[in-house]
Amino acid sequence: MTTVEPTRRAAADLTAAADLTAAADLTAAADLTAAADLTAAPDLTAGQVMDRVRAYAAGLPARAPEIERLGRLPADVLDGLKATGLLRAALPPRRGGVELTVPQITRAVDLLARGDGSVAWCAAVALNAALAAVHLPDEVFTELFPDPGLVTATVLPPAGRAVRRGGDYLLSGRWTQASGITHADRVLAGFQTPDGTPRIAVLDAARVGVTDTWHTTGLRGTGSHDIEAADLRVPQRHTFALVPSGTHGEPPRLRADGLAHKMAGVPLGIGRAALDSARELLAARRPALPRPATPADLARAESLIGAADAYVYSTQEKDRAAQSTGREPERGTAALARHFAHRACREAAQLLYDAVGSAAVYTERTPLDRCLRDLITAGRHVASAEKILDGVGDLRLGGDPVSPHL
């Protein structure tokens, strides 16, 4: 079994840093370092967080090839992300959180994805720390998260098994695709108790083994390796059972279904990045485009991305308006919008890739190839896969599917 050890990670970071010889990369590194110097103060407003995210995201495109090559977020990229304050949108204000709405969180992820899909994905996953904040008592959460800047990886399916040892669990199992595990401080890992009841354990990331499995089509920079544990002692108070959204009276941005909605920002941002790149390449070649239908393909791709954007954000705003008046939004609609965004943006990226022609294969000249691969991989996630259609269709026919993603 090959493991990703901290020393190897550090060595890989130093090697990658030594390779930053291009002026653009050096400039981007300086920009992100400057962003990391901004203290993510507890009193940040939502507007300030969005401004910081926007400024930080502008430096990501120059770092994207390095992030993909390294297979994880470099230390300065992660520090810059923390400094935006976005990751604290996963916490209640009393714990240093920043109160962004679900549409704002989604737009922030969208902006990050326009710079780099892997950074956006890791940010979106880290926001799932809200589940622990909602389900655990204050004193236990503070014990586990003494610093609001700690970063969380999440693998919720109950792949682990546990046996009782006094008031603790002995947890064993292997969990796949633990996005961000290469830089995470904590892990939310699903498991089954001896009686078969699913629960979530909050683990110190340093206590799990990391298996080097993330050699994938796209989102390579997320470091979504498998993790393992064998008879890991976990206090029962460090575990919780997921309950239906709204049970604890949590605000929409901290609800399990609301947290799923933010994933729509990933395809929207990547789609925009592909559109920007293709437009720039084709504009430079306008007198001699690859074929007569190229302008129409560009326009069609723009319409697909625009339609997905409108569907996602209009649905989220309707949900927010309903919740602000004490009503439950229509279940499943935002999930359909999220699913559509993945499919529409992937179709748009493929159109743009074909429209550009052979120039699209040069990864150092254009992000188009990476954008398409990232969209293919992102669309495999359970929050946006084809099962979403099964669940919503069953719901519309009078069923009551159990899923935190609806």
mmCIF file of C-alpha atoms in Angstrom, residues 36-360:
data_model
loop_
_atom_site.group_PDB
_atom_site.id
_atom_site.type_symbol
_atom_site.label_atom_id
_atom_site.label_comp_id
_atom_site.label_asym_id
_atom_site.label_seq_id
_atom_site.Cartn_x
_atom_site.Cartn_y
_atom_site.Cartn_z
ATOM 1 C CA ALA A 36 -2.762 35.019 2.905
ATOM 2 C CA ASP A 37 -1.469 38.020 4.879
ATOM 3 C CA LEU A 38 -5.012 39.333 5.166
ATOM 4 C CA THR A 39 -6.317 38.322 8.550
ATOM 5 C CA ALA A 40 -9.696 36.612 8.290
ATOM 6 C CA ALA A 41 -11.048 38.684 11.162
ATOM 7 C CA PRO A 42 -14.127 37.416 13.044
ATOM 8 C CA ASP A 43 -16.094 40.536 12.148
ATOM 9 C CA LEU A 44 -15.873 40.164 8.378
ATOM 10 C CA THR A 45 -19.109 40.901 6.531
ATOM 11 C CA ALA A 46 -20.494 38.804 3.705
ATOM 12 C CA GLY A 47 -19.587 41.573 1.243
ATOM 13 C CA GLN A 48 -15.997 41.655 2.450
ATOM 14 C CA VAL A 49 -15.700 37.890 2.113
ATOM 15 C CA MET A 50 -17.019 38.043 -1.454
ATOM 16 C CA ASP A 51 -14.543 40.827 -2.303
ATOM 17 C CA ARG A 52 -11.678 38.779 -0.890
ATOM 18 C CA VAL A 53 -12.773 35.681 -2.778
ATOM 19 C CA ARG A 54 -12.951 37.664 -6.005
ATOM 20 C CA ALA A 55 -9.447 39.111 -5.520
ATOM 21 C CA TYR A 56 -7.991 35.747 -4.500
ATOM 22 C CA ALA A 57 -9.604 33.887 -7.413
ATOM 23 C CA ALA A 58 -8.017 36.285 -9.918
ATOM 24 C CA GLY A 59 -4.599 34.823 -9.112
ATOM 25 C CA LEU A 60 -5.615 31.168 -9.424
ATOM 26 C CA PRO A 61 -5.498 30.596 -13.223
ATOM 27 C CA ALA A 62 -1.712 31.026 -13.273
ATOM 28 C CA ARG A 63 -1.387 28.463 -10.484
ATOM 29 C CA ALA A 64 -3.815 25.903 -11.924
ATOM 30 C CA PRO A 65 -1.225 23.873 -13.913
ATOM 31 C CA GLU A 66 0.957 23.608 -10.802
ATOM 32 C CA ILE A 67 -1.987 22.551 -8.641
ATOM 33 C CA GLU A 68 -2.886 19.802 -11.092
ATOM 34 C CA ARG A 69 0.732 18.664 -11.410
ATOM 35 C CA LEU A 70 1.239 18.606 -7.642
ATOM 36 C CA GLY A 71 -2.062 16.824 -6.981
ATOM 37 C CA ARG A 72 -2.927 19.011 -3.996
ATOM 38 C CA LEU A 73 -3.242 22.653 -2.959
ATOM 39 C CA PRO A 74 0.168 24.249 -2.271
ATOM 40 C CA ALA A 75 0.545 25.771 1.180
ATOM 41 C CA ASP A 76 0.294 29.390 0.023
ATOM 42 C CA VAL A 77 -2.802 28.645 -2.060
ATOM 43 C CA LEU A 78 -4.460 27.078 0.983
ATOM 44 C CA ASP A 79 -3.412 29.986 3.204
ATOM 45 C CA GLY A 80 -4.875 32.454 0.744
ATOM 46 C CA LEU A 81 -8.145 30.521 0.662
ATOM 47 C CA LYS A 82 -8.368 30.568 4.460
ATOM 48 C CA ALA A 83 -7.692 34.306 4.506
ATOM 49 C CA THR A 84 -10.739 35.028 2.357
ATOM 50 C CA GLY A 85 -12.969 34.063 5.276
ATOM 51 C CA LEU A 86 -15.105 31.846 3.045
ATOM 52 C CA LEU A 87 -14.349 28.651 4.955
ATOM 53 C CA ARG A 88 -15.839 30.218 8.069
ATOM 54 C CA ALA A 89 -19.203 30.474 6.325
ATOM 55 C CA ALA A 90 -19.531 26.902 7.594
ATOM 56 C CA LEU A 91 -19.687 28.105 11.206
ATOM 57 C CA PRO A 92 -22.355 29.896 13.235
ATOM 58 C CA PRO A 93 -21.427 33.500 14.172
ATOM 59 C CA ARG A 94 -20.915 32.538 17.824
ATOM 60 C CA ARG A 95 -18.071 30.308 16.645
ATOM 61 C CA GLY A 96 -16.425 32.891 14.432
ATOM 62 C CA GLY A 97 -18.584 32.233 11.388
ATOM 63 C CA VAL A 98 -19.531 34.655 8.624
ATOM 64 C CA GLU A 99 -23.189 34.740 7.622
ATOM 65 C CA LEU A 100 -23.393 34.252 3.874
ATOM 66 C CA THR A 101 -26.590 33.131 2.182
ATOM 67 C CA VAL A 102 -26.733 29.922 0.150
ATOM 68 C CA PRO A 103 -26.647 31.897 -3.153
ATOM 69 C CA GLN A 104 -23.635 33.876 -1.895
ATOM 70 C CA ILE A 105 -21.763 30.724 -0.887
ATOM 71 C CA THR A 106 -22.545 29.163 -4.255
ATOM 72 C CA ARG A 107 -21.349 32.290 -6.067
ATOM 73 C CA ALA A 108 -18.135 32.285 -4.038
ATOM 74 C CA VAL A 109 -17.485 28.668 -5.061
ATOM 75 C CA ASP A 110 -18.376 29.697 -8.628
ATOM 76 C CA LEU A 111 -15.756 32.481 -8.559
ATOM 77 C CA LEU A 112 -13.102 30.106 -7.239
ATOM 78 C CA ALA A 113 -13.921 27.527 -9.919
ATOM 79 C CA ARG A 114 -13.452 30.131 -12.618
ATOM 80 C CA GLY A 115 -9.868 30.351 -11.344
ATOM 81 C CA ASP A 116 -9.306 26.666 -10.604
ATOM 82 C CA GLY A 117 -11.768 23.810 -10.232
ATOM 83 C CA SER A 118 -9.741 21.913 -7.626
ATOM 84 C CA VAL A 119 -9.511 24.902 -5.276
ATOM 85 C CA ALA A 120 -13.264 25.445 -5.596
ATOM 86 C CA TRP A 121 -14.002 21.784 -4.933
ATOM 87 C CA CYS A 122 -11.819 21.683 -1.821
ATOM 88 C CA ALA A 123 -13.414 24.885 -0.533
ATOM 89 C CA ALA A 124 -16.914 23.501 -1.083
ATOM 90 C CA VAL A 125 -16.061 20.264 0.724
ATOM 91 C CA ALA A 126 -14.452 22.108 3.649
ATOM 92 C CA LEU A 127 -17.712 23.976 4.186
ATOM 93 C CA ASN A 128 -19.285 20.685 5.265
ATOM 94 C CA ALA A 129 -17.803 21.353 8.698
ATOM 95 C CA ALA A 130 -21.207 22.965 9.246
ATOM 96 C CA LEU A 131 -22.628 19.485 9.789
ATOM 97 C CA ALA A 132 -20.470 19.064 12.895
ATOM 98 C CA ALA A 133 -21.284 22.602 14.033
ATOM 99 C CA VAL A 134 -25.011 21.888 13.817
ATOM 100 C CA HIS A 135 -25.107 18.376 15.268
ATOM 101 C CA LEU A 136 -22.592 18.587 18.126
ATOM 102 C CA PRO A 137 -22.949 20.441 21.442
ATOM 103 C CA ASP A 138 -20.969 23.670 21.647
ATOM 104 C CA GLU A 139 -18.428 22.314 24.107
ATOM 105 C CA VAL A 140 -17.716 19.236 21.975
ATOM 106 C CA PHE A 141 -17.418 21.246 18.782
ATOM 107 C CA THR A 142 -14.985 23.632 20.494
ATOM 108 C CA GLU A 143 -12.973 20.655 21.720
ATOM 109 C CA LEU A 144 -12.668 19.343 18.160
ATOM 110 C CA PHE A 145 -12.351 22.712 16.424
ATOM 111 C CA PRO A 146 -10.465 25.006 18.825
ATOM 112 C CA ASP A 147 -9.369 27.068 15.822
ATOM 113 C CA PRO A 148 -12.089 28.127 13.328
ATOM 114 C CA GLY A 149 -9.403 27.971 10.613
ATOM 115 C CA LEU A 150 -9.159 24.173 10.762
ATOM 116 C CA VAL A 151 -9.991 22.535 7.427
ATOM 117 C CA THR A 152 -12.318 19.562 7.063
ATOM 118 C CA ALA A 153 -12.471 16.682 4.593
ATOM 119 C CA THR A 154 -15.772 14.826 4.319
ATOM 120 C CA VAL A 155 -16.666 11.235 3.396
ATOM 121 C CA LEU A 156 -20.229 10.771 4.598
ATOM 122 C CA PRO A 157 -21.238 7.328 3.193
ATOM 123 C CA PRO A 158 -21.075 4.835 6.120
ATOM 124 C CA ALA A 159 -18.138 2.818 4.791
ATOM 125 C CA GLY A 160 -16.681 2.299 8.267
ATOM 126 C CA ARG A 161 -17.670 -0.274 10.898
ATOM 127 C CA ALA A 162 -17.427 0.189 14.638
ATOM 128 C CA VAL A 163 -17.545 -1.926 17.777
ATOM 129 C CA ARG A 164 -18.164 -0.698 21.320
ATOM 130 C CA ARG A 165 -15.371 -0.309 23.853
ATOM 131 C CA GLY A 166 -16.798 1.226 26.984
ATOM 132 C CA GLY A 167 -18.055 4.669 26.087
ATOM 133 C CA ASP A 168 -16.006 4.740 22.872
ATOM 134 C CA TYR A 169 -16.101 3.219 19.422
ATOM 135 C CA LEU A 170 -13.310 1.263 17.777
ATOM 136 C CA LEU A 171 -13.599 2.368 14.169
ATOM 137 C CA SER A 172 -12.264 0.505 11.139
ATOM 138 C CA GLY A 173 -12.815 0.963 7.432
ATOM 139 C CA ARG A 174 -11.727 2.401 4.145
ATOM 140 C CA TRP A 175 -13.323 5.502 2.673
ATOM 141 C CA THR A 176 -12.910 6.542 -0.950
ATOM 142 C CA GLN A 177 -12.411 10.012 -2.423
ATOM 143 C CA ALA A 178 -11.649 12.029 0.695
ATOM 144 C CA SER A 179 -11.331 15.355 -1.108
ATOM 145 C CA GLY A 180 -8.767 17.667 0.454
ATOM 146 C CA ILE A 181 -7.292 15.021 2.746
ATOM 147 C CA THR A 182 -3.765 16.150 1.786
ATOM 148 C CA HIS A 183 -4.320 19.424 3.644
ATOM 149 C CA ALA A 184 -7.203 18.604 6.016
ATOM 150 C CA ASP A 185 -7.048 18.927 9.795
ATOM 151 C CA ARG A 186 -10.284 17.042 10.460
ATOM 152 C CA VAL A 187 -12.295 14.334 8.685
ATOM 153 C CA LEU A 188 -16.029 13.677 8.855
ATOM 154 C CA ALA A 189 -16.255 9.926 8.191
ATOM 155 C CA GLY A 190 -19.449 7.904 7.974
ATOM 156 C CA PHE A 191 -19.712 4.546 9.731
ATOM 157 C CA GLN A 192 -22.195 1.982 10.968
ATOM 158 C CA THR A 193 -22.628 1.238 14.654
ATOM 159 C CA PRO A 194 -22.890 -2.390 15.840
ATOM 160 C CA ASP A 195 -26.674 -2.215 15.461
ATOM 161 C CA GLY A 196 -26.365 -0.939 11.874
ATOM 162 C CA THR A 197 -27.256 2.691 12.579
ATOM 163 C CA PRO A 198 -25.273 5.169 10.464
ATOM 164 C CA ARG A 199 -23.288 7.876 12.272
ATOM 165 C CA ILE A 200 -20.589 10.408 11.443
ATOM 166 C CA ALA A 201 -17.268 10.483 13.299
ATOM 167 C CA VAL A 202 -15.144 13.622 13.548
ATOM 168 C CA LEU A 203 -11.524 12.473 13.302
ATOM 169 C CA ASP A 204 -8.128 14.074 13.537
ATOM 170 C CA ALA A 205 -6.843 13.757 9.962
ATOM 171 C CA ALA A 206 -3.384 12.850 11.257
ATOM 172 C CA ARG A 207 -4.828 9.631 12.729
ATOM 173 C CA VAL A 208 -6.008 8.099 9.454
ATOM 174 C CA GLY A 209 -3.898 6.402 6.820
ATOM 175 C CA VAL A 210 -3.895 7.978 3.365
ATOM 176 C CA THR A 211 -3.619 5.707 0.328
ATOM 177 C CA ASP A 212 -2.350 7.295 -2.876
ATOM 178 C CA THR A 213 -5.264 6.496 -5.206
ATOM 179 C CA TRP A 214 -6.220 9.843 -6.780
ATOM 180 C CA HIS A 215 -4.927 9.413 -10.350
ATOM 181 C CA THR A 216 -7.951 10.608 -12.254
ATOM 182 C CA THR A 217 -9.471 12.260 -15.279
ATOM 183 C CA GLY A 218 -10.014 15.619 -13.617
ATOM 184 C CA LEU A 219 -9.980 17.598 -10.368
ATOM 185 C CA ARG A 220 -6.517 16.177 -9.842
ATOM 186 C CA GLY A 221 -5.496 18.961 -7.501
ATOM 187 C CA THR A 222 -8.099 17.991 -4.886
ATOM 188 C CA GLY A 223 -5.955 15.148 -3.535
ATOM 189 C CA SER A 224 -9.069 13.016 -3.081
ATOM 190 C CA HIS A 225 -7.225 9.907 -1.953
ATOM 191 C CA ASP A 226 -8.680 6.973 -0.050
ATOM 192 C CA ILE A 227 -8.303 6.890 3.722
ATOM 193 C CA GLU A 228 -8.176 3.967 6.151
ATOM 194 C CA ALA A 229 -8.467 3.277 9.858
ATOM 195 C CA ALA A 230 -8.091 0.110 11.914
ATOM 196 C CA ASP A 231 -9.480 -0.059 15.447
ATOM 197 C CA LEU A 232 -9.244 3.688 15.821
ATOM 198 C CA ARG A 233 -10.629 4.690 19.239
ATOM 199 C CA VAL A 234 -13.241 7.435 18.864
ATOM 200 C CA PRO A 235 -15.176 8.867 21.838
ATOM 201 C CA GLN A 236 -18.909 8.606 21.296
ATOM 202 C CA ARG A 237 -19.235 12.350 21.940
ATOM 203 C CA HIS A 238 -17.128 12.920 18.797
ATOM 204 C CA THR A 239 -19.821 11.264 16.667
ATOM 205 C CA PHE A 240 -23.304 12.249 15.603
ATOM 206 C CA ALA A 241 -26.263 10.991 13.596
ATOM 207 C CA LEU A 242 -27.471 13.033 10.657
ATOM 208 C CA VAL A 243 -31.037 14.220 11.103
ATOM 209 C CA PRO A 244 -33.394 15.817 8.558
ATOM 210 C CA SER A 245 -32.508 19.356 7.527
ATOM 211 C CA GLY A 246 -33.993 22.023 9.759
ATOM 212 C CA THR A 247 -34.415 19.719 12.768
ATOM 213 C CA HIS A 248 -32.039 21.824 14.840
ATOM 214 C CA GLY A 249 -33.463 25.105 13.601
ATOM 215 C CA GLU A 250 -30.248 25.825 11.732
ATOM 216 C CA PRO A 251 -30.185 28.596 9.101
ATOM 217 C CA PRO A 252 -30.458 27.474 5.439
ATOM 218 C CA ARG A 253 -26.735 27.919 4.788
ATOM 219 C CA LEU A 254 -25.943 25.295 7.462
ATOM 220 C CA ARG A 255 -28.611 22.762 6.458
ATOM 221 C CA ALA A 256 -27.481 19.547 4.783
ATOM 222 C CA ASP A 257 -29.594 20.249 1.695
ATOM 223 C CA GLY A 258 -28.331 23.847 1.560
ATOM 224 C CA LEU A 259 -24.737 22.619 1.758
ATOM 225 C CA ALA A 260 -25.368 20.371 -1.234
ATOM 226 C CA HIS A 261 -26.588 23.342 -3.295
ATOM 227 C CA LYS A 262 -23.180 25.074 -3.199
ATOM 228 C CA MET A 263 -21.715 22.301 -5.372
ATOM 229 C CA ALA A 264 -23.500 23.893 -8.358
ATOM 230 C CA GLY A 265 -20.915 26.674 -8.255
ATOM 231 C CA VAL A 266 -18.184 24.280 -9.387
ATOM 232 C CA PRO A 267 -19.499 23.543 -12.919
ATOM 233 C CA LEU A 268 -20.681 27.122 -13.404
ATOM 234 C CA GLY A 269 -17.248 28.565 -12.684
ATOM 235 C CA ILE A 270 -15.390 25.957 -14.724
ATOM 236 C CA GLY A 271 -17.791 26.508 -17.605
ATOM 237 C CA ARG A 272 -17.108 30.255 -17.539
ATOM 238 C CA ALA A 273 -13.354 29.612 -17.517
ATOM 239 C CA ALA A 274 -13.718 27.419 -20.609
ATOM 240 C CA LEU A 275 -15.850 30.045 -22.333
ATOM 241 C CA ASP A 276 -13.370 32.835 -21.552
ATOM 242 C CA SER A 277 -10.459 30.802 -22.892
ATOM 243 C CA ALA A 278 -12.223 29.712 -26.077
ATOM 244 C CA ARG A 279 -13.436 33.234 -26.835
ATOM 245 C CA GLU A 280 -9.908 34.602 -26.495
ATOM 246 C CA LEU A 281 -8.424 31.927 -28.744
ATOM 247 C CA LEU A 282 -11.110 32.214 -31.411
ATOM 248 C CA ALA A 283 -11.101 36.016 -31.438
ATOM 249 C CA ALA A 284 -7.407 35.940 -32.277
ATOM 250 C CA ARG A 285 -8.129 33.568 -35.177
ATOM 251 C CA ARG A 286 -11.329 35.221 -36.396
ATOM 252 C CA PRO A 287 -10.116 35.782 -39.968
ATOM 253 C CA ALA A 288 -9.381 32.043 -40.278
ATOM 254 C CA LEU A 289 -11.670 30.082 -37.980
ATOM 255 C CA PRO A 290 -11.499 26.257 -38.050
ATOM 256 C CA ARG A 291 -14.934 25.928 -39.692
ATOM 257 C CA PRO A 292 -17.992 28.078 -40.546
ATOM 258 C CA ALA A 293 -20.084 26.811 -37.600
ATOM 259 C CA THR A 294 -17.514 27.849 -34.982
ATOM 260 C CA PRO A 295 -19.160 31.175 -34.006
ATOM 261 C CA ALA A 296 -22.505 29.417 -33.560
ATOM 262 C CA ASP A 297 -20.905 26.779 -31.320
ATOM 263 C CA LEU A 298 -19.379 29.526 -29.195
ATOM 264 C CA ALA A 299 -22.763 31.221 -28.862
ATOM 265 C CA ARG A 300 -24.520 27.953 -28.066
ATOM 266 C CA ALA A 301 -21.997 27.187 -25.336
ATOM 267 C CA GLU A 302 -22.580 30.635 -23.830
ATOM 268 C CA SER A 303 -26.339 30.050 -23.835
ATOM 269 C CA LEU A 304 -25.962 26.684 -22.078
ATOM 270 C CA ILE A 305 -23.822 28.179 -19.321
ATOM 271 C CA GLY A 306 -26.115 31.189 -19.019
ATOM 272 C CA ALA A 307 -29.186 28.969 -18.759
ATOM 273 C CA ALA A 308 -27.555 26.882 -16.045
ATOM 274 C CA ASP A 309 -26.510 30.007 -14.155
ATOM 275 C CA ALA A 310 -30.032 31.442 -14.266
ATOM 276 C CA TYR A 311 -31.621 28.137 -13.249
ATOM 277 C CA VAL A 312 -29.304 27.635 -10.265
ATOM 278 C CA TYR A 313 -29.426 31.128 -8.809
ATOM 279 C CA SER A 314 -33.104 31.841 -9.457
ATOM 280 C CA THR A 315 -34.000 28.562 -7.743
ATOM 281 C CA GLN A 316 -31.767 29.322 -4.773
ATOM 282 C CA GLU A 317 -33.220 32.814 -4.424
ATOM 283 C CA LYS A 318 -36.755 31.382 -4.467
ATOM 284 C CA ASP A 319 -35.762 28.913 -1.776
ATOM 285 C CA ARG A 320 -34.269 31.719 0.301
ATOM 286 C CA ALA A 321 -37.411 33.825 -0.069
ATOM 287 C CA ALA A 322 -39.583 30.912 1.049
ATOM 288 C CA GLN A 323 -37.420 30.157 4.070
ATOM 289 C CA SER A 324 -37.346 33.821 5.100
ATOM 290 C CA THR A 325 -41.129 33.674 5.532
ATOM 291 C CA GLY A 326 -41.086 30.377 7.400
ATOM 292 C CA ARG A 327 -42.073 28.189 4.448
ATOM 293 C CA GLU A 328 -40.235 25.099 3.236
ATOM 294 C CA PRO A 329 -39.033 25.436 -0.375
ATOM 295 C CA GLU A 330 -40.157 22.943 -2.965
ATOM 296 C CA ARG A 331 -38.047 19.875 -2.374
ATOM 297 C CA GLY A 332 -35.892 18.677 -5.256
ATOM 298 C CA THR A 333 -35.990 21.794 -7.453
ATOM 299 C CA ALA A 334 -32.560 23.102 -6.450
ATOM 300 C CA ALA A 335 -31.154 19.594 -6.872
ATOM 301 C CA LEU A 336 -32.470 19.523 -10.459
ATOM 302 C CA ALA A 337 -30.827 22.874 -11.124
ATOM 303 C CA ARG A 338 -27.538 21.587 -9.721
ATOM 304 C CA HIS A 339 -27.706 18.455 -11.876
ATOM 305 C CA PHE A 340 -28.549 20.532 -14.941
ATOM 306 C CA ALA A 341 -25.606 22.847 -14.294
ATOM 307 C CA HIS A 342 -23.184 19.923 -14.373
ATOM 308 C CA ARG A 343 -24.599 18.501 -17.573
ATOM 309 C CA ALA A 344 -25.052 21.832 -19.390
ATOM 310 C CA CYS A 345 -21.579 23.114 -18.541
ATOM 311 C CA ARG A 346 -19.983 19.827 -19.547
ATOM 312 C CA GLU A 347 -21.811 19.985 -22.890
ATOM 313 C CA ALA A 348 -20.702 23.597 -23.307
ATOM 314 C CA ALA A 349 -17.062 22.734 -22.569
ATOM 315 C CA GLN A 350 -17.159 19.933 -25.130
ATOM 316 C CA LEU A 351 -18.592 22.328 -27.732
ATOM 317 C CA LEU A 352 -15.839 24.836 -27.002
ATOM 318 C CA TYR A 353 -13.154 22.172 -27.098
ATOM 319 C CA ASP A 354 -14.342 21.068 -30.532
ATOM 320 C CA ALA A 355 -14.761 24.654 -31.745
ATOM 321 C CA VAL A 356 -11.166 25.550 -30.913
ATOM 322 C CA GLY A 357 -9.852 22.500 -32.724
ATOM 323 C CA SER A 358 -6.393 21.024 -32.229
ATOM 324 C CA ALA A 359 -5.240 24.022 -30.165
ATOM 325 C CA ALA A 360 -7.382 22.720 -27.273
#
